[in-house]
PDB file of C-alpha atoms and ligand atoms in Angstrom:
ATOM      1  CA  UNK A   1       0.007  25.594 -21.149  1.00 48.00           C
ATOM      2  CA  UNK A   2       1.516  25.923 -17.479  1.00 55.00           C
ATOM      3  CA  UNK A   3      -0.927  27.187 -14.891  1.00 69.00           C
ATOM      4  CA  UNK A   4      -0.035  27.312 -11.723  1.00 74.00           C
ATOM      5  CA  UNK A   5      -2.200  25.734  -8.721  1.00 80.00           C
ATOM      6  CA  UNK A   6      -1.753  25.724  -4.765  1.00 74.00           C
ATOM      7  CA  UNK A   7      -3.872  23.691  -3.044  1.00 72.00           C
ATOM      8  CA  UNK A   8      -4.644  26.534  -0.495  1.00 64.00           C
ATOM      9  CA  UNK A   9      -6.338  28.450  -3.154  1.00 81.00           C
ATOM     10  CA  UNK A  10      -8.908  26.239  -3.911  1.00 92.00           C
ATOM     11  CA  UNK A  11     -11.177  24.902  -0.905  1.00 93.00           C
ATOM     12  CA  UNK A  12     -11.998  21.556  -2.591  1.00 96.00           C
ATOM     13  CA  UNK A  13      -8.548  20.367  -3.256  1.00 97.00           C
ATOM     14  CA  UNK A  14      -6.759  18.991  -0.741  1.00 97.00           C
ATOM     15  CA  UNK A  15      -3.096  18.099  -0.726  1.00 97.00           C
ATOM     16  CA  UNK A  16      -1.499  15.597   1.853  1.00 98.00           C
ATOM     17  CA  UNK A  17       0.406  17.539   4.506  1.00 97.00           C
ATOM     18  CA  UNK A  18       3.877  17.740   1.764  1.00 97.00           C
ATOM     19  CA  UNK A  19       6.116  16.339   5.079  1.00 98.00           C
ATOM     20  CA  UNK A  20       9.382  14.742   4.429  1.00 98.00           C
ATOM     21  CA  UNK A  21       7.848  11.535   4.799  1.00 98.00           C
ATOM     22  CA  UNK A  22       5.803  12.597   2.242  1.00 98.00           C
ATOM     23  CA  UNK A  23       8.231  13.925  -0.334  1.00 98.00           C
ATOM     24  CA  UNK A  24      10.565  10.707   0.103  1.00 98.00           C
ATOM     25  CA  UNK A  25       8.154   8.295  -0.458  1.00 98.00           C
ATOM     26  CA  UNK A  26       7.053  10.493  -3.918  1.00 98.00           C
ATOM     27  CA  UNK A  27      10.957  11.187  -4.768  1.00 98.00           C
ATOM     28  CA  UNK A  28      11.331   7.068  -4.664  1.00 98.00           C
ATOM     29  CA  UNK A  29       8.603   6.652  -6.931  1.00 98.00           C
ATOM     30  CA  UNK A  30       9.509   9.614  -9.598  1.00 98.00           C
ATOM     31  CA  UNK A  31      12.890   8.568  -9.874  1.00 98.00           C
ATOM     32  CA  UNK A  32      13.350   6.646 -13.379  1.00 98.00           C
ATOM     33  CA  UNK A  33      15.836   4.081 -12.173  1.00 98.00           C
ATOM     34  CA  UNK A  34      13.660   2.695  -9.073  1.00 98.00           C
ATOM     35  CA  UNK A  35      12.572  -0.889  -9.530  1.00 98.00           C
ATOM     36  CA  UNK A  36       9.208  -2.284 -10.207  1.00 98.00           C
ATOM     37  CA  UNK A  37       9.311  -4.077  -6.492  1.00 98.00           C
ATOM     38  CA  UNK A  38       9.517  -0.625  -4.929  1.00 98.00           C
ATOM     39  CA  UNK A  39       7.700   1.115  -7.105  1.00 98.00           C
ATOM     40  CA  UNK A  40       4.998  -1.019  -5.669  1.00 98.00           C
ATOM     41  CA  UNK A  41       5.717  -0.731  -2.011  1.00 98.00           C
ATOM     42  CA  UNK A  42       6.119   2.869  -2.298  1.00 98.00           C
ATOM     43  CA  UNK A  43       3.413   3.659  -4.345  1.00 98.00           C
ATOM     44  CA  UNK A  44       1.414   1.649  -1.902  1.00 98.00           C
ATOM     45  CA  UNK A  45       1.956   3.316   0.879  1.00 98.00           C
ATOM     46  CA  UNK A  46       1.387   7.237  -0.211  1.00 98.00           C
ATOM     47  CA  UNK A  47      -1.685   5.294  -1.483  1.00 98.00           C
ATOM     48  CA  UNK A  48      -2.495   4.451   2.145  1.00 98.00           C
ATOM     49  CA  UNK A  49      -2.190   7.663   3.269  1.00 98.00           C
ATOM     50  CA  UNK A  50      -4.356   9.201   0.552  1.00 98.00           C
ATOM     51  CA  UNK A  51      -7.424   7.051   1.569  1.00 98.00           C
ATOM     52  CA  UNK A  52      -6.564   8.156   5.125  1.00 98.00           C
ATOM     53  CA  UNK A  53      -6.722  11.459   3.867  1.00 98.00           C
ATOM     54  CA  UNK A  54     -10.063  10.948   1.627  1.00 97.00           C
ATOM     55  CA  UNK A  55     -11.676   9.607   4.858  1.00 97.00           C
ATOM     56  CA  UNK A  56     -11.255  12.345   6.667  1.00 97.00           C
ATOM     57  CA  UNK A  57     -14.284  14.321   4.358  1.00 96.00           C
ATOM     58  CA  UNK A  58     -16.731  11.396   4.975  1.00 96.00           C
ATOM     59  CA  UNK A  59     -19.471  12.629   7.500  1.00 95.00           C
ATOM     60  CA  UNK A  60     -19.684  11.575  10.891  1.00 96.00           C
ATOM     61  CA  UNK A  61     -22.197  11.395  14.115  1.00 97.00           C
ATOM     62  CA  UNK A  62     -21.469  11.764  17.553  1.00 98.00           C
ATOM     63  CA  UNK A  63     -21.343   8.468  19.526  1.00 98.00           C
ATOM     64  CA  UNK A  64     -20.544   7.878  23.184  1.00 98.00           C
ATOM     65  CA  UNK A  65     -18.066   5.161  24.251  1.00 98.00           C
ATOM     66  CA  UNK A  66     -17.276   3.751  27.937  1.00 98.00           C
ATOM     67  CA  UNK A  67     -13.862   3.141  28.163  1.00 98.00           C
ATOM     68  CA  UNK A  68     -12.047   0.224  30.201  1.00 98.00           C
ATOM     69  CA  UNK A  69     -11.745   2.611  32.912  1.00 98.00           C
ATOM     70  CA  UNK A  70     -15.688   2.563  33.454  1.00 98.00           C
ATOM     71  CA  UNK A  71     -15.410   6.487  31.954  1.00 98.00           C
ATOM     72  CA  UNK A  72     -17.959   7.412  29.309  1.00 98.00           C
ATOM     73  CA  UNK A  73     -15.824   9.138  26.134  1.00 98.00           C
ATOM     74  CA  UNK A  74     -18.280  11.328  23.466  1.00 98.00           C
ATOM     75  CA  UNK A  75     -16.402  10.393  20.211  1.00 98.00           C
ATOM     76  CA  UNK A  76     -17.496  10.136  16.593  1.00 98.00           C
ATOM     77  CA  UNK A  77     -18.704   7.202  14.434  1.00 96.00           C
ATOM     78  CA  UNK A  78     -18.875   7.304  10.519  1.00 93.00           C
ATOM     79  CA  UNK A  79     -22.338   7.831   9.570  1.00 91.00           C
ATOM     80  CA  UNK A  80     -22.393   7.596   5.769  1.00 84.00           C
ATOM     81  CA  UNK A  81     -21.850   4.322   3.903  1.00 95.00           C
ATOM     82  CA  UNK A  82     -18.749   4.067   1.500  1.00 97.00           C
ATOM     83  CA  UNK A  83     -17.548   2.288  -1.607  1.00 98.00           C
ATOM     84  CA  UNK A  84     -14.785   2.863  -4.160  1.00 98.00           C
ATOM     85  CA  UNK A  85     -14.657   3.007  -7.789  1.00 98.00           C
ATOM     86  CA  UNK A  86     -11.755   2.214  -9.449  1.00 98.00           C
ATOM     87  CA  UNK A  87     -10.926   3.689 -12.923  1.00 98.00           C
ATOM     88  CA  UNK A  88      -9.317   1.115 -15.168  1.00 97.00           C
ATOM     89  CA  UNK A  89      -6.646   0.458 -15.674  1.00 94.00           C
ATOM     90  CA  UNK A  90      -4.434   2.126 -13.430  1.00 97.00           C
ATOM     91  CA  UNK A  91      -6.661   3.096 -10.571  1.00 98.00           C
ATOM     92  CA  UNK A  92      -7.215  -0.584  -9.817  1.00 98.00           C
ATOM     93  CA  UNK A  93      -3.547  -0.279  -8.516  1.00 98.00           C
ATOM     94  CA  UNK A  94      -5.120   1.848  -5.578  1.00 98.00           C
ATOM     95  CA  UNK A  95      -8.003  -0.757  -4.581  1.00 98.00           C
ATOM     96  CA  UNK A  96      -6.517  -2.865  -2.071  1.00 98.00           C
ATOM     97  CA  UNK A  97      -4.934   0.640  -0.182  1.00 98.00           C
ATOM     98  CA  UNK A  98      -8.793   1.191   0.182  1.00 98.00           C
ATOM     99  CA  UNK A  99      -9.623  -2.512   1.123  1.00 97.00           C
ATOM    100  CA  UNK A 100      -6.436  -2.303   3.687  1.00 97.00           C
ATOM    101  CA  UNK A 101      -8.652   0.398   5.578  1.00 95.00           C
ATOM    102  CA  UNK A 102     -11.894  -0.124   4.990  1.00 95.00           C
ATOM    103  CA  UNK A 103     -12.560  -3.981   4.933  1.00 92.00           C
ATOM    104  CA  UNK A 104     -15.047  -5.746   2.580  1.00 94.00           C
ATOM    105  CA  UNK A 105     -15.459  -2.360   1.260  1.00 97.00           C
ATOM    106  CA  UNK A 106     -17.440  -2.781  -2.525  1.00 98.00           C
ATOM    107  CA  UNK A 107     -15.564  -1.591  -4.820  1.00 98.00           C
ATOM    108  CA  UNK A 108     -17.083  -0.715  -8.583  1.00 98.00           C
ATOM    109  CA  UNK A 109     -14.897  -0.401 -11.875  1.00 98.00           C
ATOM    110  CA  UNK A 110     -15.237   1.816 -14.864  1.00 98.00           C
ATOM    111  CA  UNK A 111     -13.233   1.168 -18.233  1.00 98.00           C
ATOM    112  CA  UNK A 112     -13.145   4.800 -19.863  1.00 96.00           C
ATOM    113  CA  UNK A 113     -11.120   4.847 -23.484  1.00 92.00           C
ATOM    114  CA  UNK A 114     -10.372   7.635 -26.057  1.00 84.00           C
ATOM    115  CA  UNK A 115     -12.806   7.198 -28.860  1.00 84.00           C
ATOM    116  CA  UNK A 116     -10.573   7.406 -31.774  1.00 81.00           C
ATOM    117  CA  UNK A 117     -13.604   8.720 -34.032  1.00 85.00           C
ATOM    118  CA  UNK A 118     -14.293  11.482 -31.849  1.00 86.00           C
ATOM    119  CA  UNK A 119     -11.265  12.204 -30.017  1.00 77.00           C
ATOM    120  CA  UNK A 120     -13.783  12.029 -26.400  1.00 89.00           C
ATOM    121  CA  UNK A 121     -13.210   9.682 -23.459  1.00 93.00           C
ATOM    122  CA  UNK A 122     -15.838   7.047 -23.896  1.00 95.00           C
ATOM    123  CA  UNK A 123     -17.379   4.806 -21.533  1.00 96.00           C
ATOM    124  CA  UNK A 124     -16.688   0.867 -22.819  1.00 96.00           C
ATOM    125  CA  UNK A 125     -17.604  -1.204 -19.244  1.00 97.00           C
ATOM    126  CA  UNK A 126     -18.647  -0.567 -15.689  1.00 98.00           C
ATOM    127  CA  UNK A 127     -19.745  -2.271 -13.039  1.00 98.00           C
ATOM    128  CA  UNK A 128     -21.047  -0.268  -9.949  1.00 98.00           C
ATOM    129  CA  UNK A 129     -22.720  -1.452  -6.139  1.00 98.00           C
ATOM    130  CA  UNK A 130     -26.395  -1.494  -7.196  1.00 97.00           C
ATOM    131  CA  UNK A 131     -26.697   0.330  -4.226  1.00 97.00           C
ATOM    132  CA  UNK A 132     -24.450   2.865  -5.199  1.00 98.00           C
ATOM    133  CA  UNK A 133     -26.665   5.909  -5.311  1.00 98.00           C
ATOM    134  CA  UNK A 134     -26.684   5.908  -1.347  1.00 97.00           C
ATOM    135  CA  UNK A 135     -23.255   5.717  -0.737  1.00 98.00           C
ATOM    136  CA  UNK A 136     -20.242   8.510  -0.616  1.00 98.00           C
ATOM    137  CA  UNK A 137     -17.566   7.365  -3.259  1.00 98.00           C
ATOM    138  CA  UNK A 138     -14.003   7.350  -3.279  1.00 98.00           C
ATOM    139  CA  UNK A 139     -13.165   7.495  -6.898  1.00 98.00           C
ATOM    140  CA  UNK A 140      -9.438   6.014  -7.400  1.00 98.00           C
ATOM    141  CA  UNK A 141      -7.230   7.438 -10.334  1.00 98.00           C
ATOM    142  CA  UNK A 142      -3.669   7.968  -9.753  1.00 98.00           C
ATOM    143  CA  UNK A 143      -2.833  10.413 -12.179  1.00 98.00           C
ATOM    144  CA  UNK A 144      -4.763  13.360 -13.291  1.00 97.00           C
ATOM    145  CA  UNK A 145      -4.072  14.258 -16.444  1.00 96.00           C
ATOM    146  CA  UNK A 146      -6.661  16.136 -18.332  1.00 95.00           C
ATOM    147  CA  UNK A 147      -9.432  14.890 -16.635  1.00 96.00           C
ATOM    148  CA  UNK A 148     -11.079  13.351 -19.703  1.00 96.00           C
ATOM    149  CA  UNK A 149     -11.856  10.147 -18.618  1.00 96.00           C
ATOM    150  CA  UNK A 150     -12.262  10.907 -14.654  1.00 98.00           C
ATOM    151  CA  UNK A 151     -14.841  13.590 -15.393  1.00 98.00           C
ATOM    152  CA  UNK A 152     -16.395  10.999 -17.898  1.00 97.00           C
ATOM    153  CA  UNK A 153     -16.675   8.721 -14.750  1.00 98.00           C
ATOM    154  CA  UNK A 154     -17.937  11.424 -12.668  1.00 98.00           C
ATOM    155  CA  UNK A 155     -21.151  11.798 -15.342  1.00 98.00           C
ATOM    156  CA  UNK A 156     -21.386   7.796 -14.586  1.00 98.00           C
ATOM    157  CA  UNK A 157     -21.899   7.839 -11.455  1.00 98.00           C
ATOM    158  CA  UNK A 158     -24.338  10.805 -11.519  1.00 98.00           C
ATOM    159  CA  UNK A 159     -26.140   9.534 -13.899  1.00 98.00           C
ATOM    160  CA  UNK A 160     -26.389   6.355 -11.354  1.00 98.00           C
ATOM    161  CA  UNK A 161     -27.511   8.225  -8.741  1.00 98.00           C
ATOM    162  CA  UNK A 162     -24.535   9.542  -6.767  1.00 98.00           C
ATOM    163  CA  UNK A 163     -24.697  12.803  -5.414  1.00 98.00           C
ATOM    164  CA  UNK A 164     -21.825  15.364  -6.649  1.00 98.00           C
ATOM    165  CA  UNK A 165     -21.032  16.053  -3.003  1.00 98.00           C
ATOM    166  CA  UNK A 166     -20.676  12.347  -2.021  1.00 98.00           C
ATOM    167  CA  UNK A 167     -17.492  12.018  -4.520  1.00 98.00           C
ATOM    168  CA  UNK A 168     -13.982  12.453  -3.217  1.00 98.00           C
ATOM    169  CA  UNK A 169     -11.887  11.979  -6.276  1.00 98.00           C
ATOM    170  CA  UNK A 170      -8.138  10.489  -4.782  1.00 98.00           C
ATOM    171  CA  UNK A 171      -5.022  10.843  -6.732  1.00 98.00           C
ATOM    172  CA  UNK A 172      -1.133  11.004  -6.300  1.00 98.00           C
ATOM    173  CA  UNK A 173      -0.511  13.832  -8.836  1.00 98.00           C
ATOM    174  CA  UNK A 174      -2.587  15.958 -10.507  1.00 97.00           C
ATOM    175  CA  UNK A 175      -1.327  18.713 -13.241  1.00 97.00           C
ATOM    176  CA  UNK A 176      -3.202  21.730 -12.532  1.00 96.00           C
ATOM    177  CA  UNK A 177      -5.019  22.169 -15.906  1.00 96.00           C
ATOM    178  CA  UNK A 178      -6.828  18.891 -15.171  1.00 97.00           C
ATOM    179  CA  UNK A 179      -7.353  19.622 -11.757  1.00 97.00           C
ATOM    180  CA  UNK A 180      -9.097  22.869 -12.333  1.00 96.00           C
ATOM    181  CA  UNK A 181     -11.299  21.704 -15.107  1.00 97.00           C
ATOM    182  CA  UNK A 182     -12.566  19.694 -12.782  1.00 98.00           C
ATOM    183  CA  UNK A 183     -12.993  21.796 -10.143  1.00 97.00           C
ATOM    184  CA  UNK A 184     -14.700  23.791 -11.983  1.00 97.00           C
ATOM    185  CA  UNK A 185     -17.031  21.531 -14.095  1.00 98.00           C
ATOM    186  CA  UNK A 186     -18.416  19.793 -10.913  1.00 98.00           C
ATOM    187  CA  UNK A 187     -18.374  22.757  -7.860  1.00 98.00           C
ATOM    188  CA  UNK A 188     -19.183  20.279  -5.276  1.00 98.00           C
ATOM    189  CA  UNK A 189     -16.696  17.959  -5.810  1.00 98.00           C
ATOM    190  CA  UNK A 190     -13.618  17.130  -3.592  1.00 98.00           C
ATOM    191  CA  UNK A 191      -9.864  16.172  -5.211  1.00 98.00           C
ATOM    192  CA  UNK A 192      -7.517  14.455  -2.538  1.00 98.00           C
ATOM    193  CA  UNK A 193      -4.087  14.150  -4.043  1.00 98.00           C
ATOM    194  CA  UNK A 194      -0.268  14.046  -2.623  1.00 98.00           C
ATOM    195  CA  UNK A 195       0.962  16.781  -5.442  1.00 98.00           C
ATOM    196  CA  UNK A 196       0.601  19.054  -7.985  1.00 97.00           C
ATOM    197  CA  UNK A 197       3.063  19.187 -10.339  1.00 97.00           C
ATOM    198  CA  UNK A 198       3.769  21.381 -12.847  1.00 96.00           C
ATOM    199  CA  UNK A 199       2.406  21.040 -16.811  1.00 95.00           C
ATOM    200  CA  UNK A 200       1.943  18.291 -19.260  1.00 96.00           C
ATOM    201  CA  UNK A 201       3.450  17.761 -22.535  1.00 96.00           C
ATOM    202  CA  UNK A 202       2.393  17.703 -26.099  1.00 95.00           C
ATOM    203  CA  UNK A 203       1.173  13.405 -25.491  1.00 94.00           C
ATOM    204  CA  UNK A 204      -0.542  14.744 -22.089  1.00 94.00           C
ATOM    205  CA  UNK A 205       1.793  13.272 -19.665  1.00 96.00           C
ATOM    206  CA  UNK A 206       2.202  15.373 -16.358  1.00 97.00           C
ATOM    207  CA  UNK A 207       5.485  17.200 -16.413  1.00 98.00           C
ATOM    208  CA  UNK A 208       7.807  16.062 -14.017  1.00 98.00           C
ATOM    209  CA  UNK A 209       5.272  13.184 -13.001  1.00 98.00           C
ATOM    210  CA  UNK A 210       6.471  10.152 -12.620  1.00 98.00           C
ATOM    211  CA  UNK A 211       5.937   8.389 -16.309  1.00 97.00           C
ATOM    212  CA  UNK A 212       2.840   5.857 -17.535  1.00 97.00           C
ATOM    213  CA  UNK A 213       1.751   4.874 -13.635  1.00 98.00           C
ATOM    214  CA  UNK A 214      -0.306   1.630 -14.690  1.00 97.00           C
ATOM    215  CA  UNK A 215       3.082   0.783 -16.454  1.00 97.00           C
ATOM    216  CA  UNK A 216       5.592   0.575 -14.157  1.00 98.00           C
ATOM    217  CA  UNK A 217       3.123  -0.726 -11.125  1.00 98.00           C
ATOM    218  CA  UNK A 218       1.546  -3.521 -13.486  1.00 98.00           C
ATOM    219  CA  UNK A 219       5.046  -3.965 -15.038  1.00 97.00           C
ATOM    220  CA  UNK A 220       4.083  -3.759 -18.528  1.00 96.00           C
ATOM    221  CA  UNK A 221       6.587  -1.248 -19.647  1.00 87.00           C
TER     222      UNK A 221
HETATM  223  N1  URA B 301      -1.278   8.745 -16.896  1.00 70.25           N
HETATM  224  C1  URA B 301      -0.043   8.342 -16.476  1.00 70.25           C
HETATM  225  O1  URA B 301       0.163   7.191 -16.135  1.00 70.25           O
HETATM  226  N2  URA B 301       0.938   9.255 -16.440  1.00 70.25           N
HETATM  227  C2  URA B 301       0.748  10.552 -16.798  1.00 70.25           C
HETATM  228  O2  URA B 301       1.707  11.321 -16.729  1.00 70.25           O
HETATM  229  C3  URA B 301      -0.532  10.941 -17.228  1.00 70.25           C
HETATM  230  C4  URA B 301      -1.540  10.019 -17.267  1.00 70.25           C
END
């Protein structure tokens, strides 16, 4: 199936501004023949600039600064308190882009498999912030797929107290089939992701994409 998806169309998916920065740093990291080392660096940084992006939707109060020049400045401080939540394996690769800007952020993990009995994402480990139930969440996957196993993480962290509306759900690329399931199954939840390609194929891999992420950024191709 091939559904098509623009970002503008749907109020709780946001795409990163698609600048030429933008679409050479995700060129770099599609392209078959780049090497491990930069598919690293690359993929790092249009990981930096999706947490940049994810902050953005994170509340904030207003808080009044005096500035060097003895000038009072009315500005903004956060006001909610953050973690991440990393789903295993591959969203681990988008942890320390999170720790980069937010430091000694907590960050939980989730291990979420394919049940071979049943055919359903099932939930094998996690390990969330105890306080977790308090805090907004930045949910880390890098490719959305189906949405199996991230929506199985979503009931997780529900079921651990998180409100809907506190999870921002970042990814590089999303195929729009998975995208809009989960738009639709949880209708306050946010997606931040850098594109939106076009299908998947018959093995669910997103068509163009960029091939098995956790792959070529562990280097266990
Ligand atoms: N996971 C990946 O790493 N790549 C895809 O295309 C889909 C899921």
């Amino acid at each position: 199936m091939s559904l098509s998806l623009q970002a503008a169309e749907h109020p709780r998916l946001h795409q990163l501004p698609q600048t030429n920065q933008l679409k050479a740093l995700m060129t770099i990291i599609r392209d078959k023949n780049t090497t491990r080392g930069d598919f690293v660096f690359y993929s790092d940084r249009v990981i930096r600039l999706l947490v940049e992006e994810g902050l953005n939707y994170l509340p904030v109060v207003h808080k009044e600064v005096i500035t060097p020049m003895g000038i009072p400045f009315e500005g903004v401080s956060f006001e909610g308190r953050i973690c991440g939540v990393s789903i295993m394996r591959a969203g681990e690769s988008m942890e320390q882009g999170l720790r980069d800007v937010c430091t000694s952020v907590r960050i939980g993990k989730v291990l979420i498999q394919r049940d071979e009995r049943t055919a359903q994402p099932k939930l094998y480990y996690s390990k969330l912030p105890k306080d977790i139930a308090n805090r907004w969440v930045l949910l880390l996957d890098p490719m959305l797929a189906t949405g199996g196993s991230a929506m199985k993480c979503i009931e997780v962290l529900m079921e651990a107290g998180v409100r809907e509306e506190r999870i921002l759900f970042v990814n590089l690329i999303c195929a729009p089939e998975g995208a809009l399931k989960m738009l639709e199954r949880f209708p306050k939840l946010q997606i931040i992701t850098a594109e939106i390609d076009e299908s998947m194929d018959a093995n669910k891999f997103i068509l163009p994409g960029l091939g098995d992420f956790g792959d070529r950024y562990f280097g266990t191709e």
